[in-house]
Coordinates of C-alpha atoms in Angstrom, one line a residue:
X1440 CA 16.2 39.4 8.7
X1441 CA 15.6 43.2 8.7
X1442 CA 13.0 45.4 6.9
X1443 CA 12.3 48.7 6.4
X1444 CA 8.7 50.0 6.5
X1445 CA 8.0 52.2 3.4
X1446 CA 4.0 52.5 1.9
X1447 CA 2.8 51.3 -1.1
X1448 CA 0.6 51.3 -3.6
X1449 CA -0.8 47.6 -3.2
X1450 CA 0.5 44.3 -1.4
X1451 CA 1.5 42.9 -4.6
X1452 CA 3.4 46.4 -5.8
X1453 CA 5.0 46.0 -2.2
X1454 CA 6.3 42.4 -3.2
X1455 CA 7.7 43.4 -6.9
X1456 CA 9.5 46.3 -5.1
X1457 CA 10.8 43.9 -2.6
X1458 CA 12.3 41.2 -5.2
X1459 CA 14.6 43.9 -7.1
X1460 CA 15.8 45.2 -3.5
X1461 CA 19.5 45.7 -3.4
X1462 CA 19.8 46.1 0.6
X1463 CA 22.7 44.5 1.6
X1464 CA 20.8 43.3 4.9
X1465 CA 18.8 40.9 2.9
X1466 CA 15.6 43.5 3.7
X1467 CA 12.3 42.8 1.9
X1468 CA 9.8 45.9 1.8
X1469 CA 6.8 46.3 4.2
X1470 CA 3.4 47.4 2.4
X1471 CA 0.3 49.1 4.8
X1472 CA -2.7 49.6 2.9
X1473 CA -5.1 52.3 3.5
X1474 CA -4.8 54.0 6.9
X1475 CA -4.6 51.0 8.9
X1476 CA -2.0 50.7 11.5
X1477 CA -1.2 47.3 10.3
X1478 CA 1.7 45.9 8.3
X1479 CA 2.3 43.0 6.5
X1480 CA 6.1 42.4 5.7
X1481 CA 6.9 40.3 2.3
X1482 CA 10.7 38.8 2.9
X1483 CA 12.0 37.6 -0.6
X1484 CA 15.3 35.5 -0.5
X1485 CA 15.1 33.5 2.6
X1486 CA 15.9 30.1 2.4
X1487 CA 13.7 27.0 3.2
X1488 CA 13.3 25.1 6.2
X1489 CA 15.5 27.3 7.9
X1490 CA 14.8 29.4 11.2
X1491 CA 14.9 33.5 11.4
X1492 CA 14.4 36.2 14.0
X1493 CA 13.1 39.8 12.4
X1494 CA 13.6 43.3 13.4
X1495 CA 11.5 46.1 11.9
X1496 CA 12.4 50.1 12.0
X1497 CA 10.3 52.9 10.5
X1498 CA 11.6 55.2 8.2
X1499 CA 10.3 59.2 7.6
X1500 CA 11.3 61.8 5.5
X1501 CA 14.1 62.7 8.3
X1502 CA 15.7 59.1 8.6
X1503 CA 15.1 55.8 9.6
X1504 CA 14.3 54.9 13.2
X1505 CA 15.9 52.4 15.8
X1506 CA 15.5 48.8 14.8
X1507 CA 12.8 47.2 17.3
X1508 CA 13.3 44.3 19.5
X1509 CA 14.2 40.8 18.4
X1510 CA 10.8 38.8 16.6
X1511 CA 9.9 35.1 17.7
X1512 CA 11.8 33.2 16.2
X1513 CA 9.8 31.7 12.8
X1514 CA 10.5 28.7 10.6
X1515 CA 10.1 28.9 6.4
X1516 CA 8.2 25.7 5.4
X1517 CA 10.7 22.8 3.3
X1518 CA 9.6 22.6 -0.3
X1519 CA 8.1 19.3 0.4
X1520 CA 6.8 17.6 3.8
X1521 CA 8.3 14.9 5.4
X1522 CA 6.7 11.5 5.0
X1523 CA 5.8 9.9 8.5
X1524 CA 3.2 7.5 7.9
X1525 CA 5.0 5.0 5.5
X1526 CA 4.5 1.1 6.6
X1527 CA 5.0 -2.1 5.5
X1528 CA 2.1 -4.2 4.5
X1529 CA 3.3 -7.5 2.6
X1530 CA 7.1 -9.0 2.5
X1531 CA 7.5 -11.5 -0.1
X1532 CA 10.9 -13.0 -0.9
X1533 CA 11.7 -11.1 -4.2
X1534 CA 9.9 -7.6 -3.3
X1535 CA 8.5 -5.1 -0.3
X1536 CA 5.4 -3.7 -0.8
X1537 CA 4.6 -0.3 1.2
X1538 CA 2.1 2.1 1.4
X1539 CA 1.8 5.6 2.9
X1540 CA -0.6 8.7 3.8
X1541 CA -0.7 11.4 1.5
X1542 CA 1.5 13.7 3.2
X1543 CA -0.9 16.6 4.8
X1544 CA 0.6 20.0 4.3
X1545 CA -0.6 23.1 7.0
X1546 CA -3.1 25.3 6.9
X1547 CA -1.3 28.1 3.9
X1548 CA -2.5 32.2 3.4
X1549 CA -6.3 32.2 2.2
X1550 CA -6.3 32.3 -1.4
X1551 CA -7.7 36.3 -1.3
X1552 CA -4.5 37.1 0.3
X1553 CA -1.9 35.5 -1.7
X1554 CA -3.1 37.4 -4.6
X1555 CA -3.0 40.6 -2.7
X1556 CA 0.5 39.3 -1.9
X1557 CA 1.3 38.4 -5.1
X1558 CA 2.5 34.7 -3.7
X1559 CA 0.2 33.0 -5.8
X1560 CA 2.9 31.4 -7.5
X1561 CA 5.0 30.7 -4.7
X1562 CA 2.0 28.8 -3.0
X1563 CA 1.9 27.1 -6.0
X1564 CA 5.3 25.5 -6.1
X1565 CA 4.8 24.0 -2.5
X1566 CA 2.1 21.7 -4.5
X1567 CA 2.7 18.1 -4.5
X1568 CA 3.4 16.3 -7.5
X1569 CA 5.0 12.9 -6.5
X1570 CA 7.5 10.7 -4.2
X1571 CA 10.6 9.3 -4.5
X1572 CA 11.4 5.9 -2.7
X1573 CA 14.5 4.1 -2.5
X1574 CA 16.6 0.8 -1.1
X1575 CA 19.6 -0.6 -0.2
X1576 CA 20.9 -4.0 1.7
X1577 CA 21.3 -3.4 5.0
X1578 CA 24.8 -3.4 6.5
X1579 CA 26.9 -1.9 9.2
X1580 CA 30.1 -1.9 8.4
X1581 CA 30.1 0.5 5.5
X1582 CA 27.8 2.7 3.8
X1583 CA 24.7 1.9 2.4
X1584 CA 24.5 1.2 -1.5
X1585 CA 21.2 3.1 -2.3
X1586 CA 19.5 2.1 -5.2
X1587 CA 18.1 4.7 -8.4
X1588 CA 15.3 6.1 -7.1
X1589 CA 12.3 5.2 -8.4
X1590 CA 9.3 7.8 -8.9
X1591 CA 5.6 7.8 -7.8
X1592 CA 3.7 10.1 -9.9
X1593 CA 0.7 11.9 -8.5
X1594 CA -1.7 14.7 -9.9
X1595 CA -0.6 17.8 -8.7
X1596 CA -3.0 18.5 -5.2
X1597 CA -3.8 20.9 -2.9
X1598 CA -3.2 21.8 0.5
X1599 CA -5.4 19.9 2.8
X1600 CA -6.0 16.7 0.7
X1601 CA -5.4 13.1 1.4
X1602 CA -5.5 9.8 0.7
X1603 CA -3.6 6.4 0.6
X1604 CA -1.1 5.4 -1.9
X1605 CA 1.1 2.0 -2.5
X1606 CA 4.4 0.8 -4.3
X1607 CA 5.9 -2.4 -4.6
X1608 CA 9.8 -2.4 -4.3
X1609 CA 10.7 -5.3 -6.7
X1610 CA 13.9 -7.1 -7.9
X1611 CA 15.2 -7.8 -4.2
X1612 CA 17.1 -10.7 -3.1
X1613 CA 15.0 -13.5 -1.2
X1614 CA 16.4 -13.6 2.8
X1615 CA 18.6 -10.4 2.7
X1616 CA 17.4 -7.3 4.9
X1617 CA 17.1 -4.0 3.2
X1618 CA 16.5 -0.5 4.5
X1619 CA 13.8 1.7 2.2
X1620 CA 13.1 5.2 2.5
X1621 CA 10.6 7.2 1.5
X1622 CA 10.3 11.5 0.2
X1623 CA 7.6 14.2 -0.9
X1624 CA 8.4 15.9 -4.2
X1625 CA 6.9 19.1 -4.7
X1626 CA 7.1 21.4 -7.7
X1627 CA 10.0 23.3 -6.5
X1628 CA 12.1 20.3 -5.1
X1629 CA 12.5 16.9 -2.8
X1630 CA 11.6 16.9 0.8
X1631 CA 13.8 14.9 3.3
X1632 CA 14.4 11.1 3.4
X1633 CA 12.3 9.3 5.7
X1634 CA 12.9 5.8 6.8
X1635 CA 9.8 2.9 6.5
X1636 CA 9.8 1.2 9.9
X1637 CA 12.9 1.5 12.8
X1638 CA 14.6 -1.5 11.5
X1639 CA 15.7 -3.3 8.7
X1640 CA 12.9 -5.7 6.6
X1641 CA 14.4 -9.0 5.8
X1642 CA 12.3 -10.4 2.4
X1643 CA 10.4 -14.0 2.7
X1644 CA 12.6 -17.1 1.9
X1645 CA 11.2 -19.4 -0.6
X1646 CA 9.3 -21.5 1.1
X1647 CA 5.4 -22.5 0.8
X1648 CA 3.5 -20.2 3.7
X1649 CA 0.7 -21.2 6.0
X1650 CA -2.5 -21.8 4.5
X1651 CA -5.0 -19.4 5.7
X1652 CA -6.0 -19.8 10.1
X1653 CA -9.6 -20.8 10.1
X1654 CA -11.9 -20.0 12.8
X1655 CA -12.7 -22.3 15.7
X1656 CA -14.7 -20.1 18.2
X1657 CA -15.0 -16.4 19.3
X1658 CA -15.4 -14.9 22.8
X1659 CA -16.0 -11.0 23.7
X1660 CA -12.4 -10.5 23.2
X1661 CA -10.9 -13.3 21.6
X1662 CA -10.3 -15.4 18.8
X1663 CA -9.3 -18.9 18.6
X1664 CA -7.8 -20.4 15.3
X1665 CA -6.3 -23.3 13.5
X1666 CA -4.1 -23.8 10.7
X1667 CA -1.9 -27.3 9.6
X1668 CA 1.9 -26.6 9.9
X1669 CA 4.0 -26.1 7.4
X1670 CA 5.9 -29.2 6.7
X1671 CA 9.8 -27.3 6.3
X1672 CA 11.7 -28.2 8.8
X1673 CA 13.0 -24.6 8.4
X1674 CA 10.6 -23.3 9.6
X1675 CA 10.3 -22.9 13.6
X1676 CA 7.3 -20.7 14.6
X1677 CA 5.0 -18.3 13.2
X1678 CA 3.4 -15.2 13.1
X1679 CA 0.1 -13.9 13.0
X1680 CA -1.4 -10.5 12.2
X1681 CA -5.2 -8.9 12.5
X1682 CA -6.6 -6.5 10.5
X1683 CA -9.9 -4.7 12.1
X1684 CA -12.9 -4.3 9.7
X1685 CA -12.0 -3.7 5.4
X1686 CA -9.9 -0.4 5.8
X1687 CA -7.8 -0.4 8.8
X1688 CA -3.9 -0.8 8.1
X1689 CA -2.5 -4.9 9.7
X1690 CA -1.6 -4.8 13.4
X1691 CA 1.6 -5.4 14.2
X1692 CA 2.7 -9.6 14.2
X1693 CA 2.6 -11.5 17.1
X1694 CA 4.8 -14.3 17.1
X1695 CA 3.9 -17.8 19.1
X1696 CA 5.5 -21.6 19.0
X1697 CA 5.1 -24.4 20.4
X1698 CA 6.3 -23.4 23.9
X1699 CA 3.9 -20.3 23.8
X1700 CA 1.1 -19.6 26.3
X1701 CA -2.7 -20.4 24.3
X1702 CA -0.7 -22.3 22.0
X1703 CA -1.5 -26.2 21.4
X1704 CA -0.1 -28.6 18.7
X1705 CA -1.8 -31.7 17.7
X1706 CA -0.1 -34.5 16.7
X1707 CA -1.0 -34.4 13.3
X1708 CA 0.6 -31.0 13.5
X1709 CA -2.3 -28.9 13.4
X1710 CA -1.9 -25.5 15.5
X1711 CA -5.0 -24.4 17.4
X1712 CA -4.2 -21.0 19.0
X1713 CA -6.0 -18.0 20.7
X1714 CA -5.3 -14.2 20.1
X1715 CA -6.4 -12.0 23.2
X1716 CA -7.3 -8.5 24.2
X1717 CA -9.4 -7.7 20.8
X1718 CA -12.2 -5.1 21.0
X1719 CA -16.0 -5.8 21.8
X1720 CA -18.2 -6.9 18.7
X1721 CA -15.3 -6.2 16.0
X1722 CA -14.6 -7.9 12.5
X1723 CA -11.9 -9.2 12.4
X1724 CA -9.3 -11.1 9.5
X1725 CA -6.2 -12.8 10.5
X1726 CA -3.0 -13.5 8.4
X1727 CA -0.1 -15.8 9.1
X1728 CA 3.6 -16.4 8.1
X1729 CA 6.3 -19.3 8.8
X1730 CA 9.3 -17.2 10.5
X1731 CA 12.9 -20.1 10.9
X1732 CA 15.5 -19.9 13.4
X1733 CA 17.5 -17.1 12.2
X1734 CA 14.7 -15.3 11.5
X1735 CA 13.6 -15.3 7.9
X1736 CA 10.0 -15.5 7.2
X1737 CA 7.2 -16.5 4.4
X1738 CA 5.3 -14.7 2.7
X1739 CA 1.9 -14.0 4.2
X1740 CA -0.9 -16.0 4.0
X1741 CA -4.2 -15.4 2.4
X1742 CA -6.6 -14.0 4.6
X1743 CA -9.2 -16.0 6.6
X1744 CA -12.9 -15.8 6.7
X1745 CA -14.0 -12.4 8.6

């Protein structure tokens, strides 16, 4: 990218000039207000997400100058963020249901300035308005089969604000892995897929899940809980997840049989079993799920007693 320095009027005069600019070196103009030393160059025509290196020269009423010395390189922003913070939180044997952060976008101009720039509208654009998620069975021997996309609508936001939001992916086969993946849409376009979780979410078999683990005593850091045993012989060992206080996303499941350590089995199959290394006076709620030999799992179940 190259630019000339010329004055102008006003920022914003600078800008117009700059979008009718036939330079063949894909130059914007360069606006200085006052008699300040400083610049502020306006590039129209760049593309996003891409990288560029600028070179300035001045220009008088004799000629133009020597271009200066290679810029930083610099990065233009996609027109919609990546989505990183997409989970998992409940597999049931005909749908996935996932949740995500509202995608956080950087810091932009001040407002002041984007009028002076006359970007106002280009600022705009980068607002979110919704995301996109999608499936399709897993496989590795040929391409996936994505599914239509379906749409999350959201009010159109501003830089800088948050929150959580949740979809169910429905109509899914019961014991079949899928991939999903997960993009921003702003005004202007779709952002990049992302993938929810590193591998492949196999949905819950039809089978009855583990009634909910009731408490038997509490240490500093410990828990110790008992549920009855699902009576499927499909079913080979479990899995059990906490969740700290109301808000905090599931940890990830730990999975325990017979044969594991703090792990005893009655004989009228009742599972008495202790989960370690939990934080100092914390509330805690505790889910579990059958998981069979090859792998499948329930659904989880409902939560215990904090």
């Amino acid at each position: 990218v190259r630019a000339s320095f010329r004055q102008a009027v006003s920022l914003a005069q600078a800008w117009q000039d700059a979008a009718v600019s036939d330079s063949t070196d894909g130059a914007g103009l360069i606006c200085a207000g006052g008699m300040s030393s400083n610049f502020v160059a306006v590039v129209p025509g760049l593309s996003p997400n891409q990288r560029y290196v600028c070179q300035a020269a001045a220009v008088s009423a004799a000629g133009q100058g020597d271009w200066s010395s290679l810029s930083m390189e610099v990065s233009t922003v996609p027109v919609a963020p990546r989505v990183t913070e997409a989970r998992v939180d409940e597999v049931q044997h005909n749908q996935i249901l996932v949740s995500w952060e509202h995608v956080q976008l950087l810091p932009g101009i001040p407002q002041s300035l984007c009028d002076k720039l006359g970007l106002t509208k280009s600022i705009e654009e980068l607002h979110l308005c919704g995301y996109c998620l999608r499936s399709a069975p897993w496989t590795t021997w040929r391409g996936l089969a994505w599914s239509e996309p379906w749409t999350v609508e959201v009010d159109p936001v501003t830089m800088g604000e948050g929150g959580q939001l949740q979809f169910a992916v429905k109509d899914l086969e019961p014991e079949k892995s899928y991939v999903l993946e997960i993009r921003a849409v702003s005004v202007s376009g779709s952002g990049a897929w992302s993938r929810v979780g590193e591998n492949p979410i196999c949905t819950a078999l039809v089978a009855q899940e583990p009634a909910a683990p009731e408490l038997v005593y509490a240490t500093a850091r410990a828990l110790t809980f008992s549920f009855a045993g699902v009576e499927d012989e499909r079913i080979v060992a479990y899995e059990v997840r906490r969740q700290e206080g109301a808000w905090r996303s599931p940890s990830k499941p730990l999975r325990f049989d017979r044969q594991s350590l703090a792990v005893r089995v009655t004989s009228e199959n009742r599972w008495v079993v202790t989960v370690d290394q939990l934080k100092k006076e914390s509330t805690y709620t505790l889910q579990l799920r059958g998981v069979t030999l090859s792998g499948g799992v329930t659904k989880w179940s409902e939560k215990s007693e904090p």
